[in-house]
XYZ file of N, CA and C in Angstrom:
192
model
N 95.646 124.891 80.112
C 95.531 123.457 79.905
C 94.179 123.166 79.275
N 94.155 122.418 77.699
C 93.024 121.992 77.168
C 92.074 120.906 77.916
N 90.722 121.002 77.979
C 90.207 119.530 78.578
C 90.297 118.978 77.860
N 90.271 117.434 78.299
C 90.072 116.541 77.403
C 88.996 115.922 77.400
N 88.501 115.362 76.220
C 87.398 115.048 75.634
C 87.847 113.685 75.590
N 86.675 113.101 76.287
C 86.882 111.197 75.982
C 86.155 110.770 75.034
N 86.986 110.135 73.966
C 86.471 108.918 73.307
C 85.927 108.306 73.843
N 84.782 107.255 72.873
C 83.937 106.003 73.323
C 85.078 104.703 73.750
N 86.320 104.816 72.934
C 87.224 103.674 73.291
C 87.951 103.742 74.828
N 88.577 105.459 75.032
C 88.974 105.848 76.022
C 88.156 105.567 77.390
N 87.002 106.134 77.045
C 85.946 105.939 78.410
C 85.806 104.136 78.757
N 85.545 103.547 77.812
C 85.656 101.982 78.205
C 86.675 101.941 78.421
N 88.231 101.393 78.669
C 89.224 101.504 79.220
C 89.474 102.029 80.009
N 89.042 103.038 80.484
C 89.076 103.888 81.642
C 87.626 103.134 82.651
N 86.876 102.554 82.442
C 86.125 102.452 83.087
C 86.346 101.567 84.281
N 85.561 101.723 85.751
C 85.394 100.953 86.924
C 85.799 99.271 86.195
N 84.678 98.907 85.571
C 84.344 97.561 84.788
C 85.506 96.846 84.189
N 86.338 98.338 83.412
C 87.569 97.636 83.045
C 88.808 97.447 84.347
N 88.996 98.347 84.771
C 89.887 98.478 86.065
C 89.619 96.833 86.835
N 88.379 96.440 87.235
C 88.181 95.043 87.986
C 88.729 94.079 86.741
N 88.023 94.177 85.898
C 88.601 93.210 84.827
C 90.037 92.747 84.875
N 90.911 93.565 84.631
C 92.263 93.816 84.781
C 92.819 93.589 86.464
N 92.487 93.934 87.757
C 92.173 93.088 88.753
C 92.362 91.755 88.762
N 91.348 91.357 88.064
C 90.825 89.904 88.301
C 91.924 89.165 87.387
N 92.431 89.388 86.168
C 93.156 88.614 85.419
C 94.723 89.038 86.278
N 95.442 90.108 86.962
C 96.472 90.211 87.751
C 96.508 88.971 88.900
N 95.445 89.175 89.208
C 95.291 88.464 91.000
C 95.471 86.900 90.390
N 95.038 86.482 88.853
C 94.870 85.081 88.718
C 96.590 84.835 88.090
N 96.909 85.673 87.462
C 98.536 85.405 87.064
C 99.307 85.759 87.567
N 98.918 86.517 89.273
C 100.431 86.475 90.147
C 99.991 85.787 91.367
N 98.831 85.897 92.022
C 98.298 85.450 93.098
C 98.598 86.178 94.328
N 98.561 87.745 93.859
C 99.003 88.239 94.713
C 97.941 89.440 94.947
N 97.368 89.832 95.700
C 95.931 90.305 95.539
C 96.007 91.867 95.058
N 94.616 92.514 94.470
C 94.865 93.301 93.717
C 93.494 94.041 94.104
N 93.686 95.602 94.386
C 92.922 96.768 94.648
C 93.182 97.829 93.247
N 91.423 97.546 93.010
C 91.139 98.448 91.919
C 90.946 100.436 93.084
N 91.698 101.454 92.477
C 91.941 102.401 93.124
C 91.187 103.524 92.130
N 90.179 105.098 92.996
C 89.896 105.442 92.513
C 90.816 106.495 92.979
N 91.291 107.591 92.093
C 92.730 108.492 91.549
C 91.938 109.336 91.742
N 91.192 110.041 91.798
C 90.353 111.508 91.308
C 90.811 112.419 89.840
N 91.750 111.276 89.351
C 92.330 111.999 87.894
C 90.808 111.541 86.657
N 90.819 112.969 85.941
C 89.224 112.576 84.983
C 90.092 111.674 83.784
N 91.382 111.760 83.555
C 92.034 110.852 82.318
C 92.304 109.652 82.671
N 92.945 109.153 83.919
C 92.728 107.942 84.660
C 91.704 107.947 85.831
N 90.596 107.837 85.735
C 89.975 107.876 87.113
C 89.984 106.667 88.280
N 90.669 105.521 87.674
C 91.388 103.980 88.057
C 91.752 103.297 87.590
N 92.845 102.698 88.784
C 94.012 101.912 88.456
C 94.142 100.702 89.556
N 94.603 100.037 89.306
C 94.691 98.618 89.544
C 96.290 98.805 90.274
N 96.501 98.364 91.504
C 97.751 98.183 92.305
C 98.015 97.010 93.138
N 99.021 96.868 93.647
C 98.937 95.811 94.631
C 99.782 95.935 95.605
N 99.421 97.201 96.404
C 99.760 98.034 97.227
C 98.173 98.708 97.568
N 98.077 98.956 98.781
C 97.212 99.832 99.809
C 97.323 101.348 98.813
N 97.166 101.871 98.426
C 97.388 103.847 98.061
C 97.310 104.273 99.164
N 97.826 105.440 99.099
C 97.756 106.746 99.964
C 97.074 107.537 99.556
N 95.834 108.575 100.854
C 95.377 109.475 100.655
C 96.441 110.367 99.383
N 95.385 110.927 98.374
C 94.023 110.960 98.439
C 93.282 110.018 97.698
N 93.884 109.026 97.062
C 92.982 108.276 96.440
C 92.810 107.133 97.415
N 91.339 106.143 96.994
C 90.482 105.159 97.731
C 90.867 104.021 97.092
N 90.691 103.019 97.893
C 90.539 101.281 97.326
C 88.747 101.336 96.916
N 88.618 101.523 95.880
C 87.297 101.360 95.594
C 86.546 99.200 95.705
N 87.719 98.424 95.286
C 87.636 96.923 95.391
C 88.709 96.452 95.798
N 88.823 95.460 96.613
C 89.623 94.675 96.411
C 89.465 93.109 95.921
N 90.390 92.786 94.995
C 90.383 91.009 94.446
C 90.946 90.331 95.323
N 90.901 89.651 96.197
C 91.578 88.717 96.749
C 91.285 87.242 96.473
């Protein structure tokens, strides 16, 4: 399996900063609250749910 190499576009999109971003605009167009999650994946390292996760990944924020 090749690593992958992040782009400057990839890494912003992938970032903490963007993950809340995306958060914050979910939680305001459903009203239903929203946990930015850290994955331990290096291609997604977070994602935005609105559901609790299961070990092994963390609620790094939650929007409420």
């Amino acid at each position: 399996m090749s690593s992958i190499l992040p782009s400057p576009r990839r890494a912003r999109l992938a970032s903490l900063e963007n993950a809340y971003a995306v958060a914050v605009r979910l939680r305001e167009a459903s009203g239903v609250d929203q946990f930015v999650v850290g994955t331990g994946d290096p291609v997604q390292p977070f994602r935005v749910a609105a559901e609790l996760p299961t070990a092994p990944e963390m609620v790094l924020a939650c929007v409420a």
